[in-house]
Amino acid sequence: MFDYLEKQLPKLIMAPTVIVMLVCMYGFIGWTAVLSFTKSRMLPQWEYVGWAQYERLFANPRWHVALDNLLVFTLLFIIISLLLGLMLAILLDRNIRNDGALRTIYLYPMAVSFIVTGTAWKWILNPGLGIEKMVRDLGFTDFEFRWLVDPDMSIYTIVIAAVWQSSGFVMAMFLAGLRGVDDSLIKAAQMDGASTLRTYWHVILPVMRPVFFGAVVILSHIAIKSFDLVQSLTGGGPGYSSDLPATFMYTHAFSRAQMGLGAASAMVMLAGVMAIIVPYLYSELRAKKS
Amino acid sequence: MSASTTSHRLYKALFITLLLGFALVYLGPLYVMLTTSFKGIEEIRNGNILALPDTLDTSAWSKAWTSACTGGDCYGLAPYFWNSIRIVLPAVFISTVIGALNGYVLSQWRFKGSNFIFGALLFGCFIPFQVILLPMAMLLAWLGLANTVSGLVLVHVIYGVAFTTLFFRNYYVGIPSELVRAARLDGAGFFATFRHVFLPLSTPIIVVSIIWQFTQIWNDFLFGVVYSGPGTQPITVALNNLVNTTMGGKEYNVDMAAAVIAALPTLVVYLVAGKYFVRGLTAGAVKG
Amino acid sequence: MGSIKIQQLTKSFGDIEVLKGIDLDIKDGEFLILVGPSGCGKSTLMNSIAGLEDVSSGDILIDGNNVTDLSPKERDIAMVFQSYALYPTMTVSRNISFGLEMRKVPKAEIEKTVADVSQLLQIEHLLDRKPSALSGGQRQRVAMGRALARNPRVFLFDEPLSNLDAKLRVEMRTEIKKLHKRLGTTIVYVTHDQVEAMTLADRIAVMKDGQVQQLGTPYEIYNNPSNRFVADFMGSPPMNFIECVVLDDKLVIESQGEKFELHVPNGKSLQQAGVDTVILGIRPEMITEPKPHVAGALVHSIPMQVDVTEPMGPDTIAFGQWNGTEIQARLSPEAGVDAQEKGRIKVQVDTSKVVLFDAFSGARLDA
């Protein structure tokens, strides 16, 4: 009898996690999905309204601003972080002394909350007392840097802060990748007479493709989930000019008593994440099998 | 010969300049936070964000800690700091323990669906939490845990277990199977094998798991802002409230002091155990 | 006390059948070796005996008790693993005593057992060290100590010597043999090294593709292989297999254009069976330089072209060709030098111990 229990132990141990996961991840996703098809406002109302919430969503100008912002933000955030991270990794890979200290400096922003980051950059970019004043004090009296309160530019402040926070991570990934490149490949290239630049371009970077993809996936994941940073840096403003889907969802689901709409926006966010993650995971698992 | 070494040296100088320059940029915000926190309000208004403080005025710090207003209450950050501690410590411990046991099972036993479970957990690490926000609120209310510290601990455990399980499973897969077989022959059962064979070997991954979870949970804002109420908010929520509360003029020095206070625990952990942190990031994120 | 009976054992991993019906009778106190190429199933069979793998069908009996459904703990078996599998965070002393700890043996008894075992294996001075501070040979001894401490009914050894360098391997081989003599416990031993099998075993079970090809003493296996596979697998350098035409009751050898006739035992039955061609199996030590004091109907003199020689020390292997097949002969070192220089040699061929195989199926024809 005890033998039987012992044999079942692995399954028993995993059972709570499996049940909780089924309920709190997949069950909840289902619940939110169902909610997005109802009339719910402040409280759930189980009255089916078909795609009405989604139609409302995509007719909402604020949602469009959020989507546009997401596109702009994600593209800039990913591209700048990749370039910066790659450059720093390449520079660090050249056996500089004290690269440990430098790596620590580039990475520490990741250890800190997005709220802290937002708070700090909100002060630095403060129109009137921040960078603007500093540059003016240097003599450029007409210098203006009011992005934080400029509806057209507010989203770019978020890019700046996000890049500051996350590019160190990209650097760490690339550095690990560079250090993993087989030395003999580089030596072969040198024997073939390739200059440093060409070695990088033709030999090293192609080997780094998986790292690139990994970085892109993770960065886009961070971008889509961005909520904390927006709340603390701009609050979504001025107005809702720097809104992102995550803040849109929060405001409508909780402050504005629009549960159904909020649920619909959450489902759209999920679809976006899945569109990136699913192909990536699939190709990774395929690669592992072969 | 000398031409190439000169250009070589020039390049090297250029690289180092670039690297140092960026180092300064990365350090910039921390520097600004610290210097601002030690300045007086007048000094801030008249001065320059990059200037060093005239005197080390610590009044902003004591205000941030004990009397700053975070929305309706003016108790400073102290109570919320302790809230975060009360949330983080149990959550890190519980999610690590569960993750270790799960990882043990998933790495050593192949039963129907074990691969599927692993895949489902992996996928679960990536979902945007917006999709579970509303139903989780319902669940917490139903359990009577709405707006409580325990409720937040529960939420963080639930969504942290996916990560910790992955960490441990990937690590335990590397333990040689002959070791497990030897233990079986020696008569060790499920728990005995875990206790005497796996656990002693687990120190590196336990550290990674703890550091990762500590950082994630301490820095969390989304769950904090949705599931806490007045009095039970974690420090990130309190900080955000503090900075956005303008009662009688903005006190930038207090804001900055508060930000540093909120950042201190994870920064210290990073500086002390940084390399485990990096390992945790790349192991958890890239390998999956 | 430690007899093992394996009946009709099969084991499949999913669709792949790894053990295809094993029947084995291991006597109490016997040193039985399972030998075969990689993938033959020997390790799976051993793990099944230990209880580390479930069987698909069939029974395992130890001392007449059916243990097929029992856990490893209950079978009273100890195992020495190929990689030793020592617990890295425990001292040598704890490694040895861990199994006893799990069985709740009283502390005093554990201490005595550890002392006795470590003395027997000469590892007393290592008791406080961790495995990482030990050499390969020392780790091997600790692994054996762990098994010995359990005083089991059966010892299982899974390729315990394959991770050691050649010299250490030979030393440990002798130690294991001495241990067996002293303890008298049944040993089931897996190896892919047929030299180890020959030197250590009371009996050998040669395996291939999940089946026992032959079970017998080293002498039987070597001199009376039941099929071509066994004949080819055992013996180094390996047996020569030459396809020969049957002429009356003799076999034809063609060497450098000339034909020679070989008398073989059972030649008459071959002739009566009307077989056209056979595979002649003859070991290299039966093809030597001429030895004047050896004569008889089954001793022949046949020339051989020598392509290359390999001096081994005590003798030299000469490579040549008969009937279009490469063959190997064992020559004395002097004859080998001579053969290398001249490129040819007249060898003495003793067919008293040859074996004959069917040209198509590889089955024994004259057993």
PDB file of N, CA and C in Angstrom, chain A residues 6 9-10 14 17 21 24-26 28 32 84 87 91 104 106-108 111-113 115 119 122-123 126 129 133-134 164 167 173 221 227-228 232 246 249 266 269 273-274 277, chain B residues 15 19 22 26 29-30 32 36 44 46-50 102 105-106 109 120-121 123-124 126 130-132 135 159 189-190 219 221-222 236 240 243-244 252 256 266 270 278 286:
ATOM      1  N   GLU A   6       3.989   5.620  -2.724  1.00  0.00           N
ATOM      2  CA  GLU A   6       5.313   6.108  -3.101  1.00  0.00           C
ATOM      3  C   GLU A   6       5.397   6.308  -4.606  1.00  0.00           C
ATOM      4  N   LEU A   9       3.655   9.418  -5.678  1.00  0.00           N
ATOM      5  CA  LEU A   9       4.140  10.659  -5.065  1.00  0.00           C
ATOM      6  C   LEU A   9       4.507  11.759  -6.068  1.00  0.00           C
ATOM      7  N   PRO A  10       5.253  11.439  -7.109  1.00  0.00           N
ATOM      8  CA  PRO A  10       5.580  12.511  -8.067  1.00  0.00           C
ATOM      9  C   PRO A  10       4.340  13.218  -8.592  1.00  0.00           C
ATOM     10  N   MET A  14       3.050  17.233  -7.910  1.00  0.00           N
ATOM     11  CA  MET A  14       2.813  18.188  -8.981  1.00  0.00           C
ATOM     12  C   MET A  14       1.366  18.621  -9.047  1.00  0.00           C
ATOM     13  N   THR A  17       0.249  22.277  -8.128  1.00  0.00           N
ATOM     14  CA  THR A  17       0.710  23.254  -9.108  1.00  0.00           C
ATOM     15  C   THR A  17      -0.099  23.153 -10.390  1.00  0.00           C
ATOM     16  N   MET A  21      -2.363  26.063 -11.785  1.00  0.00           N
ATOM     17  CA  MET A  21      -2.026  26.620 -13.079  1.00  0.00           C
ATOM     18  C   MET A  21      -3.226  26.589 -14.012  1.00  0.00           C
ATOM     19  N   CYS A  24      -5.662  29.288 -12.428  1.00  0.00           N
ATOM     20  CA  CYS A  24      -5.225  30.683 -12.347  1.00  0.00           C
ATOM     21  C   CYS A  24      -4.536  31.208 -13.595  1.00  0.00           C
ATOM     22  N   MET A  25      -4.166  30.324 -14.496  1.00  0.00           N
ATOM     23  CA  MET A  25      -3.665  30.853 -15.761  1.00  0.00           C
ATOM     24  C   MET A  25      -4.702  30.640 -16.848  1.00  0.00           C
ATOM     25  N   TYR A  26      -4.891  29.361 -17.193  1.00  0.00           N
ATOM     26  CA  TYR A  26      -5.726  29.098 -18.355  1.00  0.00           C
ATOM     27  C   TYR A  26      -7.212  29.309 -18.060  1.00  0.00           C
ATOM     28  N   PHE A  28      -8.408  31.434 -15.878  1.00  0.00           N
ATOM     29  CA  PHE A  28      -8.625  32.879 -15.806  1.00  0.00           C
ATOM     30  C   PHE A  28      -8.629  33.527 -17.180  1.00  0.00           C
ATOM     31  N   THR A  32     -11.603  35.778 -18.544  1.00  0.00           N
ATOM     32  CA  THR A  32     -11.462  37.118 -19.121  1.00  0.00           C
ATOM     33  C   THR A  32     -12.015  37.145 -20.536  1.00  0.00           C
ATOM     34  N   LEU A  84      22.503  49.402 -28.917  1.00  0.00           N
ATOM     35  CA  LEU A  84      23.300  49.795 -27.766  1.00  0.00           C
ATOM     36  C   LEU A  84      23.911  48.575 -27.098  1.00  0.00           C
ATOM     37  N   MET A  87      26.633  47.052 -29.278  1.00  0.00           N
ATOM     38  CA  MET A  87      27.846  47.857 -29.297  1.00  0.00           C
ATOM     39  C   MET A  87      28.635  47.692 -28.001  1.00  0.00           C
ATOM     40  N   LEU A  91      32.343  46.055 -27.589  1.00  0.00           N
ATOM     41  CA  LEU A  91      33.445  46.804 -26.984  1.00  0.00           C
ATOM     42  C   LEU A  91      34.005  46.069 -25.767  1.00  0.00           C
ATOM     43  N   THR A 104      28.762  45.563 -14.364  1.00  0.00           N
ATOM     44  CA  THR A 104      27.889  45.836 -13.217  1.00  0.00           C
ATOM     45  C   THR A 104      27.173  47.155 -13.409  1.00  0.00           C
ATOM     46  N   TYR A 106      26.437  48.737 -16.259  1.00  0.00           N
ATOM     47  CA  TYR A 106      25.432  48.730 -17.320  1.00  0.00           C
ATOM     48  C   TYR A 106      24.186  47.954 -16.920  1.00  0.00           C
ATOM     49  N   LEU A 107      24.373  46.989 -16.034  1.00  0.00           N
ATOM     50  CA  LEU A 107      23.243  46.116 -15.686  1.00  0.00           C
ATOM     51  C   LEU A 107      22.425  46.562 -14.489  1.00  0.00           C
ATOM     52  N   TYR A 108      22.979  47.421 -13.634  1.00  0.00           N
ATOM     53  CA  TYR A 108      22.256  47.666 -12.375  1.00  0.00           C
ATOM     54  C   TYR A 108      20.850  48.232 -12.571  1.00  0.00           C
ATOM     55  N   ALA A 111      18.000  45.947 -11.900  1.00  0.00           N
ATOM     56  CA  ALA A 111      17.697  45.491 -10.548  1.00  0.00           C
ATOM     57  C   ALA A 111      16.621  46.357  -9.904  1.00  0.00           C
ATOM     58  N   VAL A 112      16.346  47.471 -10.489  1.00  0.00           N
ATOM     59  CA  VAL A 112      15.516  48.490  -9.855  1.00  0.00           C
ATOM     60  C   VAL A 112      14.100  48.458 -10.430  1.00  0.00           C
ATOM     61  N   SER A 113      13.133  48.834  -9.650  1.00  0.00           N
ATOM     62  CA  SER A 113      11.751  48.794 -10.105  1.00  0.00           C
ATOM     63  C   SER A 113      11.508  49.825 -11.210  1.00  0.00           C
ATOM     64  N   ILE A 115       9.068  51.616 -11.341  1.00  0.00           N
ATOM     65  CA  ILE A 115       8.531  52.801 -10.673  1.00  0.00           C
ATOM     66  C   ILE A 115       9.667  53.751 -10.289  1.00  0.00           C
ATOM     67  N   THR A 119      10.252  57.419 -11.754  1.00  0.00           N
ATOM     68  CA  THR A 119      10.382  58.571 -10.852  1.00  0.00           C
ATOM     69  C   THR A 119      11.658  59.340 -11.129  1.00  0.00           C
ATOM     70  N   LYS A 122      11.486  61.054 -14.508  1.00  0.00           N
ATOM     71  CA  LYS A 122      10.509  62.137 -14.469  1.00  0.00           C
ATOM     72  C   LYS A 122      11.171  63.408 -13.946  1.00  0.00           C
ATOM     73  N   TRP A 123      12.042  63.244 -12.994  1.00  0.00           N
ATOM     74  CA  TRP A 123      12.751  64.375 -12.456  1.00  0.00           C
ATOM     75  C   TRP A 123      13.806  64.873 -13.448  1.00  0.00           C
ATOM     76  N   ASN A 126      12.371  66.749 -16.177  1.00  0.00           N
ATOM     77  CA  ASN A 126      11.470  67.787 -15.721  1.00  0.00           C
ATOM     78  C   ASN A 126      11.641  69.063 -16.542  1.00  0.00           C
ATOM     79  N   LEU A 129      13.259  72.328 -14.647  1.00  0.00           N
ATOM     80  CA  LEU A 129      14.261  72.125 -13.601  1.00  0.00           C
ATOM     81  C   LEU A 129      15.235  70.994 -13.933  1.00  0.00           C
ATOM     82  N   LYS A 133      16.944  72.913 -17.881  1.00  0.00           N
ATOM     83  CA  LYS A 133      17.590  73.972 -17.118  1.00  0.00           C
ATOM     84  C   LYS A 133      19.092  73.809 -17.143  1.00  0.00           C
ATOM     85  N   MET A 134      19.555  72.550 -17.047  1.00  0.00           N
ATOM     86  CA  MET A 134      20.987  72.301 -17.010  1.00  0.00           C
ATOM     87  C   MET A 134      21.650  72.809 -18.283  1.00  0.00           C
ATOM     88  N   TRP A 164      17.230  52.839 -21.049  1.00  0.00           N
ATOM     89  CA  TRP A 164      18.194  52.928 -19.936  1.00  0.00           C
ATOM     90  C   TRP A 164      18.089  51.707 -19.044  1.00  0.00           C
ATOM     91  N   SER A 167      18.729  48.009 -21.639  1.00  0.00           N
ATOM     92  CA  SER A 167      19.780  47.735 -22.612  1.00  0.00           C
ATOM     93  C   SER A 167      20.931  46.957 -21.989  1.00  0.00           C
ATOM     94  N   MET A 173      23.298  39.544 -22.618  1.00  0.00           N
ATOM     95  CA  MET A 173      22.976  38.432 -23.508  1.00  0.00           C
ATOM     96  C   MET A 173      23.964  38.347 -24.658  1.00  0.00           C
ATOM     97  N   HIS A 221       8.392  41.331 -25.311  1.00  0.00           N
ATOM     98  CA  HIS A 221       7.561  40.918 -24.183  1.00  0.00           C
ATOM     99  C   HIS A 221       7.514  42.017 -23.132  1.00  0.00           C
ATOM    100  N   PHE A 227       3.743  48.773 -18.067  1.00  0.00           N
ATOM    101  CA  PHE A 227       2.664  49.417 -17.322  1.00  0.00           C
ATOM    102  C   PHE A 227       3.270  50.315 -16.245  1.00  0.00           C
ATOM    103  N   ASP A 228       4.126  49.691 -15.433  1.00  0.00           N
ATOM    104  CA  ASP A 228       4.720  50.410 -14.304  1.00  0.00           C
ATOM    105  C   ASP A 228       5.418  51.684 -14.753  1.00  0.00           C
ATOM    106  N   SER A 232       4.471  55.684 -13.724  1.00  0.00           N
ATOM    107  CA  SER A 232       5.298  56.544 -12.886  1.00  0.00           C
ATOM    108  C   SER A 232       5.937  57.681 -13.667  1.00  0.00           C
ATOM    109  N   ALA A 246      -1.508  48.392 -21.842  1.00  0.00           N
ATOM    110  CA  ALA A 246      -1.571  47.947 -20.447  1.00  0.00           C
ATOM    111  C   ALA A 246      -2.218  48.998 -19.553  1.00  0.00           C
ATOM    112  N   MET A 249      -5.973  49.250 -20.342  1.00  0.00           N
ATOM    113  CA  MET A 249      -6.723  48.153 -19.705  1.00  0.00           C
ATOM    114  C   MET A 249      -6.985  48.471 -18.243  1.00  0.00           C
ATOM    115  N   ALA A 266      -7.472  43.363 -22.772  1.00  0.00           N
ATOM    116  CA  ALA A 266      -6.518  42.380 -22.264  1.00  0.00           C
ATOM    117  C   ALA A 266      -6.366  41.225 -23.245  1.00  0.00           C
ATOM    118  N   MET A 269      -4.200  42.181 -26.025  1.00  0.00           N
ATOM    119  CA  MET A 269      -2.793  42.138 -25.591  1.00  0.00           C
ATOM    120  C   MET A 269      -2.265  40.703 -25.616  1.00  0.00           C
ATOM    121  N   VAL A 273       0.951  39.080 -27.665  1.00  0.00           N
ATOM    122  CA  VAL A 273       2.074  38.345 -27.074  1.00  0.00           C
ATOM    123  C   VAL A 273       2.192  36.961 -27.692  1.00  0.00           C
ATOM    124  N   MET A 274       1.045  36.307 -27.835  1.00  0.00           N
ATOM    125  CA  MET A 274       1.077  34.947 -28.387  1.00  0.00           C
ATOM    126  C   MET A 274       1.622  34.928 -29.799  1.00  0.00           C
ATOM    127  N   ILE A 277       5.372  34.909 -29.121  1.00  0.00           N
ATOM    128  CA  ILE A 277       5.936  33.839 -28.306  1.00  0.00           C
ATOM    129  C   ILE A 277       5.721  32.472 -28.923  1.00  0.00           C
TER     130      ILE A 277
ATOM    131  N   PHE B  15      37.525  53.238 -27.875  1.00  0.00           N
ATOM    132  CA  PHE B  15      36.615  52.291 -27.254  1.00  0.00           C
ATOM    133  C   PHE B  15      36.444  52.569 -25.776  1.00  0.00           C
ATOM    134  N   LEU B  19      33.102  53.465 -23.746  1.00  0.00           N
ATOM    135  CA  LEU B  19      32.615  52.650 -22.636  1.00  0.00           C
ATOM    136  C   LEU B  19      32.453  53.490 -21.373  1.00  0.00           C
ATOM    137  N   PHE B  22      29.477  55.875 -21.663  1.00  0.00           N
ATOM    138  CA  PHE B  22      28.199  55.244 -21.406  1.00  0.00           C
ATOM    139  C   PHE B  22      28.032  54.881 -19.939  1.00  0.00           C
ATOM    140  N   TYR B  26      24.820  55.721 -17.733  1.00  0.00           N
ATOM    141  CA  TYR B  26      24.030  54.752 -16.963  1.00  0.00           C
ATOM    142  C   TYR B  26      23.983  55.127 -15.493  1.00  0.00           C
ATOM    143  N   PRO B  29      21.319  58.719 -13.717  1.00  0.00           N
ATOM    144  CA  PRO B  29      20.102  58.817 -12.909  1.00  0.00           C
ATOM    145  C   PRO B  29      20.338  58.521 -11.424  1.00  0.00           C
ATOM    146  N   LEU B  30      21.164  57.535 -11.128  1.00  0.00           N
ATOM    147  CA  LEU B  30      21.444  57.220  -9.722  1.00  0.00           C
ATOM    148  C   LEU B  30      22.118  58.415  -9.053  1.00  0.00           C
ATOM    149  N   VAL B  32      21.924  61.550  -9.974  1.00  0.00           N
ATOM    150  CA  VAL B  32      20.950  62.624  -9.816  1.00  0.00           C
ATOM    151  C   VAL B  32      20.030  62.369  -8.633  1.00  0.00           C
ATOM    152  N   THR B  36      20.142  64.971  -5.561  1.00  0.00           N
ATOM    153  CA  THR B  36      18.921  65.738  -5.326  1.00  0.00           C
ATOM    154  C   THR B  36      18.378  65.492  -3.926  1.00  0.00           C
ATOM    155  N   ILE B  44      17.457  73.312  -5.081  1.00  0.00           N
ATOM    156  CA  ILE B  44      16.993  72.586  -6.258  1.00  0.00           C
ATOM    157  C   ILE B  44      16.432  73.552  -7.289  1.00  0.00           C
ATOM    158  N   ASN B  46      16.998  76.686  -7.717  1.00  0.00           N
ATOM    159  CA  ASN B  46      17.955  77.616  -8.326  1.00  0.00           C
ATOM    160  C   ASN B  46      19.086  76.903  -9.028  1.00  0.00           C
ATOM    161  N   GLY B  47      19.346  75.699  -8.597  1.00  0.00           N
ATOM    162  CA  GLY B  47      20.551  75.031  -9.094  1.00  0.00           C
ATOM    163  C   GLY B  47      20.302  74.185 -10.313  1.00  0.00           C
ATOM    164  N   ASN B  48      21.140  73.202 -10.473  1.00  0.00           N
ATOM    165  CA  ASN B  48      21.327  72.444 -11.689  1.00  0.00           C
ATOM    166  C   ASN B  48      21.293  70.969 -11.282  1.00  0.00           C
ATOM    167  N   ILE B  49      20.618  70.135 -12.037  1.00  0.00           N
ATOM    168  CA  ILE B  49      20.478  68.755 -11.547  1.00  0.00           C
ATOM    169  C   ILE B  49      21.793  68.010 -11.417  1.00  0.00           C
ATOM    170  N   LEU B  50      22.821  68.454 -12.150  1.00  0.00           N
ATOM    171  CA  LEU B  50      24.079  67.735 -12.059  1.00  0.00           C
ATOM    172  C   LEU B  50      24.999  68.258 -10.960  1.00  0.00           C
ATOM    173  N   ASN B 102       8.736  20.732  -7.535  1.00  0.00           N
ATOM    174  CA  ASN B 102       8.236  20.548  -8.898  1.00  0.00           C
ATOM    175  C   ASN B 102       9.365  20.236  -9.863  1.00  0.00           C
ATOM    176  N   VAL B 105      10.501  16.686  -9.528  1.00  0.00           N
ATOM    177  CA  VAL B 105       9.602  15.739 -10.183  1.00  0.00           C
ATOM    178  C   VAL B 105       9.757  15.795 -11.698  1.00  0.00           C
ATOM    179  N   LEU B 106       9.703  17.000 -12.252  1.00  0.00           N
ATOM    180  CA  LEU B 106       9.721  17.127 -13.713  1.00  0.00           C
ATOM    181  C   LEU B 106      11.036  16.656 -14.313  1.00  0.00           C
ATOM    182  N   TRP B 109      11.054  12.283 -13.451  1.00  0.00           N
ATOM    183  CA  TRP B 109       9.982  11.355 -13.761  1.00  0.00           C
ATOM    184  C   TRP B 109       9.339  11.689 -15.089  1.00  0.00           C
ATOM    185  N   ALA B 120       3.301  23.911 -20.672  1.00  0.00           N
ATOM    186  CA  ALA B 120       2.257  24.831 -20.215  1.00  0.00           C
ATOM    187  C   ALA B 120       2.816  25.828 -19.209  1.00  0.00           C
ATOM    188  N   LEU B 121       3.711  25.352 -18.322  1.00  0.00           N
ATOM    189  CA  LEU B 121       4.348  26.251 -17.361  1.00  0.00           C
ATOM    190  C   LEU B 121       5.206  27.289 -18.075  1.00  0.00           C
ATOM    191  N   PHE B 123       4.949  28.376 -21.091  1.00  0.00           N
ATOM    192  CA  PHE B 123       4.096  29.350 -21.752  1.00  0.00           C
ATOM    193  C   PHE B 123       3.533  30.334 -20.747  1.00  0.00           C
ATOM    194  N   GLY B 124       3.185  29.802 -19.572  1.00  0.00           N
ATOM    195  CA  GLY B 124       2.600  30.650 -18.538  1.00  0.00           C
ATOM    196  C   GLY B 124       3.515  31.756 -18.072  1.00  0.00           C
ATOM    197  N   PHE B 126       5.036  33.685 -19.917  1.00  0.00           N
ATOM    198  CA  PHE B 126       5.045  34.769 -20.891  1.00  0.00           C
ATOM    199  C   PHE B 126       3.746  35.553 -20.963  1.00  0.00           C
ATOM    200  N   GLN B 130      -2.328  41.189 -17.571  1.00  0.00           N
ATOM    201  CA  GLN B 130      -3.607  41.861 -17.736  1.00  0.00           C
ATOM    202  C   GLN B 130      -4.747  40.861 -17.927  1.00  0.00           C
ATOM    203  N   VAL B 131      -4.457  39.724 -18.528  1.00  0.00           N
ATOM    204  CA  VAL B 131      -5.546  38.789 -18.804  1.00  0.00           C
ATOM    205  C   VAL B 131      -6.021  38.038 -17.565  1.00  0.00           C
ATOM    206  N   ILE B 132      -5.277  38.103 -16.468  1.00  0.00           N
ATOM    207  CA  ILE B 132      -5.753  37.388 -15.277  1.00  0.00           C
ATOM    208  C   ILE B 132      -6.133  38.351 -14.167  1.00  0.00           C
ATOM    209  N   PRO B 135     -10.200  38.271 -13.144  1.00  0.00           N
ATOM    210  CA  PRO B 135     -10.649  37.078 -12.426  1.00  0.00           C
ATOM    211  C   PRO B 135      -9.912  36.860 -11.102  1.00  0.00           C
ATOM    212  N   TYR B 159       2.016  33.047  -9.371  1.00  0.00           N
ATOM    213  CA  TYR B 159       2.649  33.384 -10.647  1.00  0.00           C
ATOM    214  C   TYR B 159       4.157  33.304 -10.611  1.00  0.00           C
ATOM    215  N   GLY B 189      13.819   6.645  -0.728  1.00  0.00           N
ATOM    216  CA  GLY B 189      12.569   6.878  -1.456  1.00  0.00           C
ATOM    217  C   GLY B 189      12.542   8.278  -2.032  1.00  0.00           C
ATOM    218  N   PHE B 190      11.362   8.757  -2.337  1.00  0.00           N
ATOM    219  CA  PHE B 190      11.158  10.050  -2.979  1.00  0.00           C
ATOM    220  C   PHE B 190      11.766  11.184  -2.182  1.00  0.00           C
ATOM    221  N   ASN B 219       9.969  44.554  -6.757  1.00  0.00           N
ATOM    222  CA  ASN B 219       9.792  45.598  -7.752  1.00  0.00           C
ATOM    223  C   ASN B 219       8.411  45.607  -8.391  1.00  0.00           C
ATOM    224  N   PHE B 221       4.666  46.202  -9.385  1.00  0.00           N
ATOM    225  CA  PHE B 221       3.747  47.311  -9.169  1.00  0.00           C
ATOM    226  C   PHE B 221       2.323  46.912  -9.554  1.00  0.00           C
ATOM    227  N   LEU B 222       2.200  46.187 -10.650  1.00  0.00           N
ATOM    228  CA  LEU B 222       0.873  45.851 -11.165  1.00  0.00           C
ATOM    229  C   LEU B 222       0.015  45.120 -10.143  1.00  0.00           C
ATOM    230  N   THR B 236       6.384  50.015  -3.771  1.00  0.00           N
ATOM    231  CA  THR B 236       6.338  50.594  -5.107  1.00  0.00           C
ATOM    232  C   THR B 236       5.080  51.434  -5.285  1.00  0.00           C
ATOM    233  N   ASN B 240       4.916  55.550  -5.812  1.00  0.00           N
ATOM    234  CA  ASN B 240       4.193  56.195  -6.895  1.00  0.00           C
ATOM    235  C   ASN B 240       3.180  57.209  -6.349  1.00  0.00           C
ATOM    236  N   VAL B 243       5.047  60.355  -5.034  1.00  0.00           N
ATOM    237  CA  VAL B 243       5.541  61.251  -6.071  1.00  0.00           C
ATOM    238  C   VAL B 243       4.402  61.988  -6.745  1.00  0.00           C
ATOM    239  N   ASN B 244       3.271  61.338  -6.845  1.00  0.00           N
ATOM    240  CA  ASN B 244       2.160  61.979  -7.540  1.00  0.00           C
ATOM    241  C   ASN B 244       1.244  62.765  -6.633  1.00  0.00           C
ATOM    242  N   TYR B 252      10.975  67.726  -4.575  1.00  0.00           N
ATOM    243  CA  TYR B 252      11.752  66.795  -5.383  1.00  0.00           C
ATOM    244  C   TYR B 252      12.774  66.029  -4.552  1.00  0.00           C
ATOM    245  N   MET B 256      13.074  61.991  -4.483  1.00  0.00           N
ATOM    246  CA  MET B 256      14.277  61.243  -4.818  1.00  0.00           C
ATOM    247  C   MET B 256      14.729  60.368  -3.666  1.00  0.00           C
ATOM    248  N   THR B 266      16.818  45.911  -3.510  1.00  0.00           N
ATOM    249  CA  THR B 266      17.198  45.137  -4.696  1.00  0.00           C
ATOM    250  C   THR B 266      18.566  45.556  -5.207  1.00  0.00           C
ATOM    251  N   TYR B 270      21.673  43.057  -5.671  1.00  0.00           N
ATOM    252  CA  TYR B 270      22.362  42.991  -6.952  1.00  0.00           C
ATOM    253  C   TYR B 270      23.870  43.148  -6.784  1.00  0.00           C
ATOM    254  N   VAL B 278      22.620  37.587 -12.803  1.00  0.00           N
ATOM    255  CA  VAL B 278      22.759  37.493 -14.253  1.00  0.00           C
ATOM    256  C   VAL B 278      22.475  36.073 -14.719  1.00  0.00           C
ATOM    257  N   VAL B 286      16.403  32.999 -21.391  1.00  0.00           N
ATOM    258  CA  VAL B 286      16.796  32.505 -22.707  1.00  0.00           C
ATOM    259  C   VAL B 286      16.522  31.020 -22.850  1.00  0.00           C
TER     260      VAL B 286
END
